[in-house]
XYZ file of C-alpha atoms in Angstrom:
325
model
C -25.897 -11.179 34.051
C -25.253 -12.002 30.385
C -24.926 -9.955 27.231
C -25.243 -10.925 23.575
C -22.902 -10.501 20.629
C -22.535 -11.264 16.947
C -20.019 -14.106 16.678
C -17.811 -15.188 13.796
C -17.001 -18.844 14.514
C -15.468 -19.532 11.115
C -14.268 -17.285 8.309
C -16.763 -17.176 5.491
C -19.928 -15.489 4.216
C -21.734 -13.088 6.570
C -24.774 -15.357 6.570
C -22.758 -17.722 8.801
C -22.589 -15.183 11.637
C -24.498 -16.096 14.789
C -26.001 -14.052 17.620
C -24.988 -15.615 20.922
C -25.124 -15.062 24.651
C -21.816 -14.428 26.350
C -20.743 -13.997 29.963
C -20.673 -10.619 31.639
C -16.999 -9.531 31.617
C -15.467 -7.645 34.534
C -14.777 -3.933 34.076
C -11.081 -3.532 34.818
C -8.946 -0.577 35.832
C -8.968 2.357 33.406
C -11.950 0.862 31.575
C -15.540 1.865 30.875
C -18.516 -0.390 30.318
C -20.900 0.847 27.628
C -24.482 -0.185 27.085
C -24.449 -0.194 23.277
C -27.055 1.976 21.559
C -25.618 1.669 18.027
C -22.689 0.020 16.253
C -21.417 1.182 12.869
C -21.030 -1.275 9.997
C -18.053 -0.798 7.667
C -16.734 -2.604 4.607
C -13.648 -3.669 6.545
C -15.899 -5.534 9.015
C -17.079 -7.756 6.174
C -13.491 -8.353 5.058
C -12.605 -9.523 8.573
C -15.548 -11.930 8.625
C -14.767 -13.357 5.181
C -11.047 -13.731 5.930
C -10.118 -11.284 3.162
C -8.436 -8.644 5.337
C -4.641 -8.604 5.781
C -5.159 -9.153 9.532
C -6.905 -12.429 10.371
C -7.963 -12.657 14.035
C -8.317 -16.128 15.552
C -11.870 -17.439 15.629
C -14.218 -17.128 17.323
C -14.305 -13.349 17.489
C -16.853 -10.546 17.686
C -16.552 -8.246 14.649
C -17.122 -4.505 14.525
C -15.095 -1.477 15.549
C -17.319 1.605 15.853
C -19.717 1.873 18.772
C -21.804 4.418 20.647
C -23.595 3.968 23.941
C -24.097 4.974 27.545
C -21.581 4.441 30.357
C -22.959 1.918 32.878
C -19.780 1.264 34.878
C -16.543 3.154 35.491
C -13.389 1.224 36.345
C -10.748 2.152 38.899
C -8.315 4.954 38.042
C -10.727 6.579 35.574
C -11.324 10.311 35.774
C -13.702 12.497 33.801
C -16.379 9.856 33.190
C -19.582 9.061 35.112
C -22.351 6.524 34.815
C -24.952 7.878 32.387
C -22.492 9.717 30.121
C -22.869 9.156 26.368
C -19.687 7.890 24.721
C -18.389 6.565 21.432
C -15.281 4.502 20.813
C -13.301 2.718 18.111
C -12.436 -0.761 19.374
C -10.719 -2.536 16.491
C -12.920 -5.600 17.098
C -15.777 -6.467 19.451
C -18.305 -3.691 18.774
C -21.191 -5.845 17.543
C -22.513 -6.590 21.020
C -25.136 -5.376 23.468
C -22.396 -4.134 25.806
C -18.670 -3.521 25.427
C -15.646 -2.670 27.519
C -13.278 0.010 26.283
C -10.281 1.888 27.559
C -11.285 5.231 29.013
C -8.669 6.839 26.757
C -10.410 5.376 23.691
C -13.786 6.856 24.578
C -15.063 10.189 23.306
C -17.987 12.175 24.732
C -20.878 12.398 22.282
C -22.022 16.003 21.818
C -25.676 16.727 22.519
C -26.260 17.636 18.859
C -25.052 14.237 17.593
C -27.298 11.160 17.622
C -26.091 7.759 18.789
C -26.425 6.351 15.270
C -24.322 9.116 13.708
C -21.762 8.871 16.544
C -21.379 5.168 15.747
C -21.003 5.616 11.993
C -19.169 8.830 11.124
C -15.672 7.930 12.352
C -14.035 5.743 9.733
C -15.652 7.480 6.764
C -15.081 11.065 7.834
C -11.637 10.561 9.362
C -10.504 8.753 6.218
C -11.867 11.637 4.171
C -10.251 14.295 6.349
C -6.902 12.501 6.328
C -7.063 11.648 2.625
C -8.281 14.933 1.202
C -6.631 17.404 3.570
C -3.424 15.728 4.728
C -2.576 13.486 1.771
C -4.092 15.100 -1.325
C -3.862 18.765 -0.320
C -7.335 19.599 -1.629
C -7.891 23.359 -1.777
C -10.832 25.673 -2.277
C -11.649 25.966 -5.984
C -10.194 22.548 -6.875
C -12.226 20.073 -8.900
C -12.832 16.883 -6.906
C -14.233 13.713 -8.493
C -15.598 11.252 -5.925
C -16.076 7.673 -7.128
C -18.519 5.466 -5.237
C -20.159 8.681 -4.072
C -23.311 6.968 -2.783
C -21.560 4.850 -0.156
C -20.629 5.962 3.337
C -17.002 6.693 2.445
C -17.938 8.471 -0.773
C -20.646 10.634 0.769
C -18.239 11.704 3.508
C -15.741 12.793 0.833
C -18.466 14.763 -0.970
C -19.417 16.496 2.285
C -15.821 17.336 3.196
C -15.013 18.551 -0.312
C -18.037 20.841 -0.406
C -17.207 22.242 3.044
C -13.695 23.060 1.809
C -14.997 25.011 -1.164
C -14.104 22.470 -3.851
C -16.162 21.861 -6.985
C -17.413 18.337 -6.290
C -18.424 15.876 -9.001
C -20.137 12.801 -7.575
C -19.991 9.533 -9.524
C -22.166 6.558 -8.575
C -24.268 3.801 -10.102
C -27.840 4.847 -9.343
C -30.089 7.891 -9.208
C -30.766 7.326 -5.489
C -27.064 7.449 -4.642
C -26.454 10.497 -6.825
C -29.426 12.262 -5.226
C -27.843 11.676 -1.810
C -24.586 13.257 -3.016
C -26.453 16.195 -4.544
C -28.233 16.759 -1.233
C -24.802 17.182 0.379
C -23.815 19.851 -2.144
C -22.241 18.062 -5.128
C -22.594 20.446 -8.047
C -22.468 17.789 -10.763
C -23.046 14.038 -11.007
C -21.982 11.166 -13.235
C -23.982 7.934 -13.476
C -21.231 5.508 -14.409
C -23.724 2.832 -15.341
C -24.448 4.902 -18.470
C -21.861 7.730 -18.685
C -18.161 7.737 -19.591
C -16.510 8.805 -16.336
C -13.311 10.104 -17.903
C -14.918 12.132 -20.668
C -17.726 13.522 -18.536
C -15.384 14.528 -15.699
C -13.058 16.298 -18.144
C -16.003 18.079 -19.730
C -17.448 19.228 -16.408
C -14.096 20.426 -15.039
C -12.912 22.140 -18.203
C -10.051 19.793 -19.052
C -9.357 17.591 -16.045
C -10.022 17.329 -12.319
C -7.486 18.096 -9.594
C -8.273 15.188 -7.263
C -9.993 11.817 -7.690
C -11.142 10.098 -4.484
C -11.376 6.374 -5.161
C -12.745 3.848 -2.655
C -13.896 1.546 -5.486
C -10.851 0.394 -7.474
C -11.313 -1.920 -10.438
C -11.697 -0.383 -13.875
C -12.966 2.892 -12.396
C -9.511 3.621 -10.979
C -7.920 3.909 -14.416
C -10.815 6.013 -15.707
C -10.324 8.303 -12.720
C -6.589 8.507 -13.389
C -7.242 9.488 -17.006
C -9.722 12.139 -15.849
C -6.984 14.020 -13.968
C -5.519 17.275 -15.227
C -1.988 18.583 -14.719
C -0.536 17.633 -11.306
C -3.750 15.764 -10.539
C -3.862 13.339 -7.605
C -5.550 9.942 -7.603
C -6.317 9.168 -3.959
C -6.474 5.410 -3.404
C -8.839 4.619 -0.516
C -9.836 1.003 -1.096
C -11.235 -1.608 -3.434
C -14.955 -1.990 -2.780
C -15.347 -3.453 -6.277
C -13.276 -6.425 -5.125
C -10.676 -5.786 -7.836
C -7.271 -4.217 -7.201
C -6.438 -2.149 -10.299
C -3.257 -2.275 -12.348
C -2.598 1.332 -13.290
C -0.694 2.234 -16.494
C 2.475 4.023 -15.395
C 2.542 6.169 -18.526
C -0.737 7.762 -17.451
C 0.861 8.703 -14.126
C 3.874 10.183 -15.880
C 1.767 12.195 -18.316
C 0.876 15.656 -17.008
C 2.868 14.970 -13.826
C 0.033 13.101 -12.148
C 0.377 11.516 -8.718
C -1.086 8.428 -7.050
C -1.549 8.842 -3.292
C -2.274 5.970 -0.909
C -4.474 6.526 2.143
C -4.627 4.148 5.113
C -5.988 6.231 7.972
C -6.210 3.240 10.308
C -2.546 2.275 9.992
C -1.467 5.911 10.257
C -3.622 6.301 13.373
C -2.055 3.277 15.073
C 1.434 4.609 14.314
C 0.521 8.177 15.348
C -2.116 7.862 18.100
C -1.786 11.420 19.411
C -2.113 12.978 15.943
C -4.977 10.623 15.150
C -6.871 11.718 18.256
C -6.397 15.365 17.270
C -7.829 14.623 13.833
C -10.754 12.639 15.298
C -11.556 15.405 17.799
C -11.471 17.986 14.999
C -13.823 15.941 12.810
C -16.275 15.370 15.681
C -16.249 19.095 16.433
C -17.180 19.802 12.798
C -19.991 17.256 12.940
C -21.316 18.755 16.177
C -21.108 22.290 14.755
C -22.930 21.357 11.550
C -19.910 21.957 9.312
C -20.074 18.305 8.266
C -23.421 16.637 7.674
C -23.272 12.848 8.034
C -26.557 11.209 7.012
C -28.565 9.228 9.493
C -27.657 5.604 8.716
C -30.013 2.813 7.751
C -30.807 0.814 10.881
C -30.755 -2.970 11.263
C -31.285 -5.079 14.384
C -27.955 -6.211 15.807
C -29.135 -9.804 15.420
C -29.521 -9.187 11.655
C -25.858 -8.300 11.179
C -25.414 -10.907 8.431
C -28.216 -9.401 6.335
C -26.867 -5.881 6.809
C -23.394 -7.009 5.792
C -24.781 -8.693 2.686
C -26.593 -5.498 1.674
C -23.317 -3.613 2.109
C -21.364 -6.095 -0.022
C -24.045 -6.123 -2.727
C -24.102 -2.289 -2.814
C -27.733 -2.129 -1.771
C -26.992 0.631 0.747
C -26.906 4.365 0.253
C -24.715 5.846 2.958
C -23.977 3.981 6.177
C -25.638 1.249 8.242
C -26.010 1.018 12.024
C -26.725 -2.112 14.047
C -29.140 -1.526 16.923
C -29.314 -3.890 19.926
């Protein structure tokens, strides 16, 4: 019996990805086999494929990390799992396939209130937001939070988390559709940075300067966000979706005792697996309870992974994307 997977045979544009048959791998001890129902697409997946991530796996490889599906086989020495259970997992690589093997300790039961597509797409965005805003930035109720790139999956998660914490959330994005999505999650003000001055508008809305800027975009927006901060404000560096790593003026950090805070949830999770699992369990509980409200992602056929990745890179997506076998 064979399965199929998206394959990266050479580093380059996502259009070079292929959809290939591969042999049925044996389910080993302490493993689960999942029939994949949805796989989450993230910006980092595109970086892997293009060879622009700091880790470069040998080719060929199957990209993708987030997956949700149904258990079809339980390996030896596995307790607590049965065939037919719904499960999600973060694999690192290998998720863009019709079936996957994962360690039973990696797998998480999917609550009945959570769809397969949400289970496959909430993890990186919401765990990064939880770690960045709560653990690293110390966001508190009543704070002013400016979210850059607020129409993407990472940005919308930050809007949702900020609103749930009682912060005053300002969403900044490049289109009315993306700002409408942030407003639907509770953002009380928006900035269209294709026409508005982010720094001036954020200062005006917050009455002098925001407390936290959440920045997954980088580029010139990072400095504008830094300048929008008030006293003891924190610029939270998430990533560089613009493709440009900013050079921040140190005098603007010094002024008003501002801080720049780096967030790499993935690296922290690998170094602190027990704490990371606690955080992930807590986030999933909030999703299941309706405290957090991840949007249903846009769906693409698994075989159209290259097209989905191109839409992500070209910023043609609002929210997340899920690949469906």
